[in-house]
Structure formats: structure tokens, C-alpha cells
């Protein structure tokens, strides 16, 4: 059966402002190009990755007020982007979670998290993926997804990354198996961009990114990936997913077990500085 789904609209669609963000994105692209800046160069100046700039320019990502203020300064637009900040804030206030039905409960908790810790074994966590990597993941899925669903899934996944722009920022830690970094999902170009994205996120002050070396002879968790998150004002929960079947763990003893296991994983992994050095070396060799 063809896999299609109903989902909530994007923030812009939901409050009728889709035209605003499409026009805003086109104006941003025009002015960026007129300034002679590539998406990567402009992204470096505003603290965004090139995929994030691309998403804003295509109207599928709601730009944060701080981004619009910085864009005004860099591009010398004399308040053009600041003028739409009220509409942006309204869209962000009214936005609902934009994900498949089975995933929405976790996505709502993730959006409110004050801390998030993840251990990945097979692929880069969706929260860390570039647009190219994400599209390759959904394109390669079997049974195949139709093109409309792929584009929706990619846009929804990228929308989650706005959690990195919140203030005060949540605390993040990520541990991934070395094999995850070595698997060139999407081909050489996509792979290199994904490694650059990991370096960019891993250098954030509120993020600790670690790699579990393949050469380790001991390992506390050969079962599956998992996530631990703490929503604001609530107790820590765990999340597991296998073949599209999710499990949100709220039992205190089960969560405690996962947290203890995660602590051992972090202790056995390379420290954050060693991990970023390894990723840089891998990028140089590509």
C-alpha cells in the first residue's frame, strides 16, 4: 500500500502566512546573491549551516527573529527583514508539531526539552541531519515513499533543528558509533556536508558530541539506539524506535537503567575534543 499521511500544516500554512515566508525567502536569496555571498558564506555570518539557509530561502523553515535582525545588518536591508518579525513570532506561537502520527508525542516532548542525550548506532540522528542526508534516507526507504511524502518528511525533520536556536539553550550530548560516520549515505558530497554539519553542531557551547570507536573490545549496549530527554518541568523519559515502531519510556526504573547505560557509553567513547578531531580527519580524507 502506498505510504501517504495526513499531517498538520507547516507553521506558515497553519496561520495563513505561507505567502509571507515564500516571498521572504525569495527576497533573502536575491539580496544574498546580490551581496556576492554563497549560502555557506552567508550561513557562517549568521550562524546557520548552508542547508538551513536553503530551507529558509525556500520557505520551508521559519526564520527566527534573531536571524532576521542579523540578516538585516549583513545585507544592509534597512529594516526589510525586521519588519516581518511580528508575523514570524505569531507563526512560531501558533505552530504545531509537524510529524507522522506515531511520532508526534515524542516530537512534542523534544520541542520542550531542557536536555537531550542520544546514542546512535545505524545512522546520524534526525536532529543532526543535513537536508541532503535526510532526503537520501527517505528516498532509499523501502517500501518506497512517494515524492510528496519525502519532501514533507524532509521539511518536518529540518524543522526540529530549531531547538538548537532556543534561548536559554537546552543541554545536548550525542554519542554515535564510528561506523555511522563512515557510512557515506547519499554519496560523497552529501557525506562531506554531513560531517561538516556535525563539526558545526559539535562546537556549540551547549553540545557535547562523542564517537564510540569501532576498536573498543567492550561495549555496554549492543541492542539499539535510544534517546533520553527531559522536558521542561517534567521528569526524564526515554525513547526507542525500531522499524517505525516507537516506544516512549516513562517508567522510572527503566529510564534509570537507560541513563546508567548511557553514562557508561559516554565514558568508553572518545571525549568531545578527540571526537571532533576524528571527524575533521575523516573530512580531510574524503
Short mmCIF file of C-alpha atoms in Angstrom, two decimals:
data_model
loop_
_atom_site.label_atom_id
_atom_site.label_comp_id
_atom_site.label_asym_id
_atom_site.label_seq_id
_atom_site.Cartn_x
_atom_site.Cartn_y
_atom_site.Cartn_z
CA UNK A 1 0.00 0.00 0.00
CA UNK A 2 1.35 3.43 -0.91
CA UNK A 3 2.51 5.25 2.18
CA UNK A 4 0.76 8.60 2.46
CA UNK A 5 -0.25 10.51 5.53
CA UNK A 6 -2.14 13.48 6.79
CA UNK A 7 -0.07 15.86 8.84
CA UNK A 8 -0.52 19.29 10.42
CA UNK A 9 0.43 22.18 8.20
CA UNK A 10 3.73 23.95 8.44
CA UNK A 11 3.66 26.98 10.77
CA UNK A 12 3.30 29.27 7.78
CA UNK A 13 0.43 27.26 6.25
CA UNK A 14 -1.35 26.96 9.54
CA UNK A 15 -1.84 30.65 10.18
CA UNK A 16 -2.22 31.62 6.52
CA UNK A 17 1.23 33.21 6.25
CA UNK A 18 2.72 30.80 3.72
CA UNK A 19 2.99 33.58 1.13
CA UNK A 20 4.90 35.76 3.58
CA UNK A 21 7.60 33.17 4.10
CA UNK A 22 7.87 32.23 0.44
CA UNK A 23 8.34 35.89 -0.51
CA UNK A 24 10.68 36.44 2.42
CA UNK A 25 12.81 33.50 1.32
CA UNK A 26 12.99 34.74 -2.25
CA UNK A 27 13.97 38.22 -1.10
CA UNK A 28 16.67 36.76 1.13
CA UNK A 29 18.10 34.72 -1.76
CA UNK A 30 18.05 37.72 -4.11
CA UNK A 31 19.78 40.02 -1.63
CA UNK A 32 22.29 37.36 -0.58
CA UNK A 33 23.28 36.73 -4.20
CA UNK A 34 23.40 40.47 -4.88
CA UNK A 35 25.86 40.76 -1.98
CA UNK A 36 28.01 38.08 -3.65
CA UNK A 37 27.63 35.59 -0.80
CA UNK A 38 27.16 31.86 -1.18
CA UNK A 39 24.75 30.05 1.13
CA UNK A 40 27.73 28.73 3.08
CA UNK A 41 29.37 32.18 3.39
CA UNK A 42 26.13 33.82 4.47
CA UNK A 43 25.40 30.96 6.86
CA UNK A 44 28.79 31.40 8.52
CA UNK A 45 27.96 35.05 9.17
CA UNK A 46 24.54 34.38 10.73
CA UNK A 47 25.40 31.11 12.48
CA UNK A 48 23.39 28.83 10.18
CA UNK A 49 24.51 25.91 8.03
CA UNK A 50 24.02 26.04 4.24
CA UNK A 51 21.12 23.57 4.44
CA UNK A 52 19.37 25.84 6.92
CA UNK A 53 19.85 28.86 4.66
CA UNK A 54 18.46 26.84 1.76
CA UNK A 55 15.41 25.88 3.80
CA UNK A 56 14.72 29.49 4.78
CA UNK A 57 15.10 30.64 1.17
CA UNK A 58 12.61 28.00 0.00
CA UNK A 59 10.08 28.99 2.64
CA UNK A 60 10.06 25.62 4.42
CA UNK A 61 11.84 26.85 7.55
CA UNK A 62 10.55 29.62 9.75
CA UNK A 63 13.42 32.08 10.32
CA UNK A 64 13.90 33.14 13.93
CA UNK A 65 13.76 36.87 14.84
CA UNK A 66 17.48 36.89 15.70
CA UNK A 67 18.27 35.54 12.23
CA UNK A 68 16.21 38.28 10.56
CA UNK A 69 17.90 41.00 12.61
CA UNK A 70 21.34 39.68 11.70
CA UNK A 71 20.37 39.34 8.02
CA UNK A 72 19.30 42.99 8.03
CA UNK A 73 22.71 44.01 9.36
CA UNK A 74 24.76 41.85 6.99
CA UNK A 75 22.78 42.61 3.83
CA UNK A 76 22.09 46.28 4.64
CA UNK A 77 18.35 45.99 4.01
CA UNK A 78 17.39 48.91 6.29
CA UNK A 79 14.76 47.04 8.28
CA UNK A 80 13.22 44.96 5.49
CA UNK A 81 13.54 41.72 7.44
CA UNK A 82 12.94 43.23 10.88
CA UNK A 83 9.56 44.45 9.62
CA UNK A 84 8.20 40.89 9.40
CA UNK A 85 9.36 39.78 12.85
CA UNK A 86 5.84 40.16 14.35
CA UNK A 87 4.44 37.76 11.73
CA UNK A 88 7.29 35.33 12.36
CA UNK A 89 6.69 35.35 16.11
CA UNK A 90 2.97 34.79 15.55
CA UNK A 91 3.69 31.81 13.29
CA UNK A 92 6.07 30.29 15.84
CA UNK A 93 3.49 30.73 18.61
CA UNK A 94 0.75 29.01 16.63
CA UNK A 95 2.94 26.26 15.20
CA UNK A 96 2.03 22.65 16.00
CA UNK A 97 4.17 19.56 15.71
CA UNK A 98 4.57 18.51 12.07
CA UNK A 99 5.32 14.81 12.07
CA UNK A 100 3.84 11.38 11.33
CA UNK A 101 1.05 10.46 13.76
CA UNK A 102 3.10 7.80 15.55
CA UNK A 103 5.96 10.22 16.16
CA UNK A 104 4.14 13.34 17.30
CA UNK A 105 4.05 12.53 21.02
CA UNK A 106 7.83 12.32 21.20
CA UNK A 107 8.30 15.34 18.91
CA UNK A 108 6.20 17.49 21.23
CA UNK A 109 8.37 16.49 24.19
CA UNK A 110 11.57 17.07 22.21
CA UNK A 111 10.48 20.60 21.31
CA UNK A 112 10.14 21.40 25.04
CA UNK A 113 13.31 19.62 26.18
CA UNK A 114 15.77 21.27 28.53
CA UNK A 115 18.23 18.41 27.99
CA UNK A 116 18.58 15.69 25.36
CA UNK A 117 21.06 12.82 25.18
CA UNK A 118 21.24 10.36 22.31
CA UNK A 119 23.15 7.22 21.37
CA UNK A 120 23.09 6.36 17.64
CA UNK A 121 24.15 3.06 16.12
CA UNK A 122 22.97 2.90 12.48
CA UNK A 123 22.68 6.42 11.09
CA UNK A 124 23.01 10.08 12.01
CA UNK A 125 20.23 11.18 14.35
CA UNK A 126 17.48 13.07 12.51
CA UNK A 127 18.06 16.11 14.72
CA UNK A 128 21.61 16.36 13.32
CA UNK A 129 20.99 15.55 9.66
CA UNK A 130 21.60 17.85 6.73
CA UNK A 131 18.87 18.27 4.14
CA UNK A 132 20.80 16.11 1.67
CA UNK A 133 21.36 13.31 4.17
CA UNK A 134 17.73 13.38 5.27
CA UNK A 135 16.47 13.26 1.69
CA UNK A 136 18.77 10.32 0.92
CA UNK A 137 17.45 8.43 3.98
CA UNK A 138 13.82 8.85 2.96
CA UNK A 139 14.49 8.27 -0.74
CA UNK A 140 16.22 4.96 -0.02
CA UNK A 141 13.49 3.69 2.30
CA UNK A 142 11.61 0.51 1.38
CA UNK A 143 8.84 0.16 0.56
CA UNK A 144 9.39 3.41 -1.37
CA UNK A 145 7.77 6.66 -0.30
CA UNK A 146 6.12 8.92 -2.89
CA UNK A 147 7.85 12.22 -3.68
CA UNK A 148 5.32 14.35 -1.82
CA UNK A 149 5.78 12.34 1.37
CA UNK A 150 9.58 12.50 1.04
CA UNK A 151 9.52 16.29 0.79
CA UNK A 152 7.15 16.57 3.76
CA UNK A 153 9.30 14.28 5.86
CA UNK A 154 12.48 16.22 5.00
CA UNK A 155 10.88 19.58 5.83
CA UNK A 156 9.49 18.22 9.09
CA UNK A 157 12.86 16.79 10.10
CA UNK A 158 14.68 20.05 9.38
CA UNK A 159 12.07 21.98 11.38
CA UNK A 160 13.12 20.09 14.52
CA UNK A 161 16.58 21.66 14.35
CA UNK A 162 15.21 25.00 15.53
CA UNK A 163 15.65 23.59 19.03
CA UNK A 164 19.35 24.47 18.66
CA UNK A 165 18.39 28.14 18.37
CA UNK A 166 16.32 28.37 21.54
CA UNK A 167 17.30 30.58 24.45
CA UNK A 168 18.15 29.57 27.05
CA UNK A 169 19.65 26.68 25.08
CA UNK A 170 18.95 23.07 26.07
CA UNK A 171 21.88 20.87 27.03
CA UNK A 172 22.74 18.24 24.40
CA UNK A 173 25.05 15.26 24.27
CA UNK A 174 25.33 12.83 21.37
CA UNK A 175 27.29 9.60 21.11
CA UNK A 176 27.47 7.85 17.76
CA UNK A 177 29.23 4.74 16.61
CA UNK A 178 32.22 5.36 14.36
CA UNK A 179 30.52 3.25 11.68
CA UNK A 180 27.77 5.89 11.50
CA UNK A 181 30.35 8.48 10.46
CA UNK A 182 31.96 6.16 7.92
CA UNK A 183 28.75 5.21 6.11
CA UNK A 184 28.51 7.57 3.06
CA UNK A 185 24.73 7.91 2.92
CA UNK A 186 23.75 9.95 -0.14
CA UNK A 187 27.18 9.76 -1.77
CA UNK A 188 30.50 11.63 -1.28
CA UNK A 189 29.11 15.17 -1.48
CA UNK A 190 26.28 14.56 0.97
CA UNK A 191 28.63 12.66 3.26
CA UNK A 192 31.14 15.52 3.43
CA UNK A 193 28.41 18.06 4.12
CA UNK A 194 27.06 15.87 6.91
CA UNK A 195 30.49 15.67 8.53
CA UNK A 196 30.76 19.47 8.34
CA UNK A 197 27.34 19.77 9.98
CA UNK A 198 28.44 17.52 12.84
CA UNK A 199 31.53 19.66 13.36
CA UNK A 200 29.44 22.83 13.40
CA UNK A 201 26.93 21.48 15.92
CA UNK A 202 29.61 19.73 17.96
CA UNK A 203 31.38 23.04 18.52
CA UNK A 204 28.34 24.68 20.11
CA UNK A 205 28.87 25.52 23.79
CA UNK A 206 25.78 23.59 24.89
CA UNK A 207 26.62 20.46 22.86
CA UNK A 208 28.95 17.57 23.55
CA UNK A 209 29.42 15.19 20.64
CA UNK A 210 31.33 11.93 21.10
CA UNK A 211 32.31 9.00 18.90
CA UNK A 212 32.41 5.38 20.04
CA UNK A 213 35.45 3.84 18.30
CA UNK A 214 34.92 0.60 16.43
CA UNK A 215 38.08 -0.83 18.02
CA UNK A 216 36.57 -0.92 21.51
CA UNK A 217 36.60 -4.54 22.72
CA UNK A 218 33.98 -3.88 25.41
CA UNK A 219 30.57 -2.31 24.92
CA UNK A 220 27.66 -1.78 27.36
CA UNK A 221 24.91 -1.57 24.72
CA UNK A 222 24.78 -3.66 21.56
CA UNK A 223 20.97 -3.62 21.47
CA UNK A 224 19.70 -0.44 19.84
CA UNK A 225 19.85 3.33 19.65
CA UNK A 226 18.00 5.31 22.29
CA UNK A 227 17.32 8.85 23.43
CA UNK A 228 16.97 10.36 26.89
CA UNK A 229 15.27 13.72 27.21
CA UNK A 230 13.96 15.93 29.98
CA UNK A 231 11.00 18.18 29.06
CA UNK A 232 10.73 21.46 30.95
CA UNK A 233 9.13 20.89 34.33
CA UNK A 234 8.89 17.13 33.88
CA UNK A 235 10.91 14.01 34.66
CA UNK A 236 13.37 12.46 32.24
CA UNK A 237 11.94 9.98 29.73
CA UNK A 238 13.46 7.52 27.28
CA UNK A 239 12.63 6.86 23.66
CA UNK A 240 13.31 3.81 21.49
CA UNK A 241 12.36 3.20 17.89
CA UNK A 242 12.65 0.06 15.77
CA UNK A 243 11.36 -0.30 12.19
CA UNK A 244 8.95 2.58 12.69
CA UNK A 245 7.60 1.23 15.96
CA UNK A 246 8.16 3.79 18.75
CA UNK A 247 8.29 3.29 22.46
CA UNK A 248 8.20 6.18 24.90
CA UNK A 249 9.59 5.06 28.26
CA UNK A 250 8.27 6.79 31.37
CA UNK A 251 8.82 4.07 33.98
CA UNK A 252 11.40 5.49 36.40
CA UNK A 253 13.35 2.26 36.77
CA UNK A 254 13.61 1.71 33.01
CA UNK A 255 14.68 5.31 32.50
CA UNK A 256 17.24 4.95 35.28
CA UNK A 257 18.65 1.85 33.58
CA UNK A 258 18.97 3.65 30.25
CA UNK A 259 20.63 6.64 31.92
CA UNK A 260 23.16 4.40 33.67
CA UNK A 261 23.90 2.62 30.41
CA UNK A 262 24.34 5.96 28.63
CA UNK A 263 26.80 7.06 31.28
CA UNK A 264 28.97 4.01 30.63
CA UNK A 265 28.74 4.56 26.86
CA UNK A 266 29.97 8.15 27.25
CA UNK A 267 32.82 7.01 29.48
CA UNK A 268 34.01 4.49 26.89
CA UNK A 269 33.66 6.82 23.90
CA UNK A 270 36.27 9.33 22.75
CA UNK A 271 35.98 12.62 24.60
CA UNK A 272 34.43 15.57 22.68
CA UNK A 273 37.79 17.06 21.60
CA UNK A 274 39.08 13.69 20.37
CA UNK A 275 35.78 13.08 18.60
CA UNK A 276 35.84 16.36 16.70
CA UNK A 277 39.47 15.74 15.76
CA UNK A 278 38.45 12.35 14.34
CA UNK A 279 35.63 13.88 12.31
CA UNK A 280 37.97 16.58 10.98
CA UNK A 281 40.47 13.89 9.94
CA UNK A 282 37.73 11.91 8.20
CA UNK A 283 36.63 15.03 6.36
CA UNK A 284 40.17 15.75 5.18
CA UNK A 285 40.47 12.22 3.83
CA UNK A 286 37.27 12.46 1.81
#
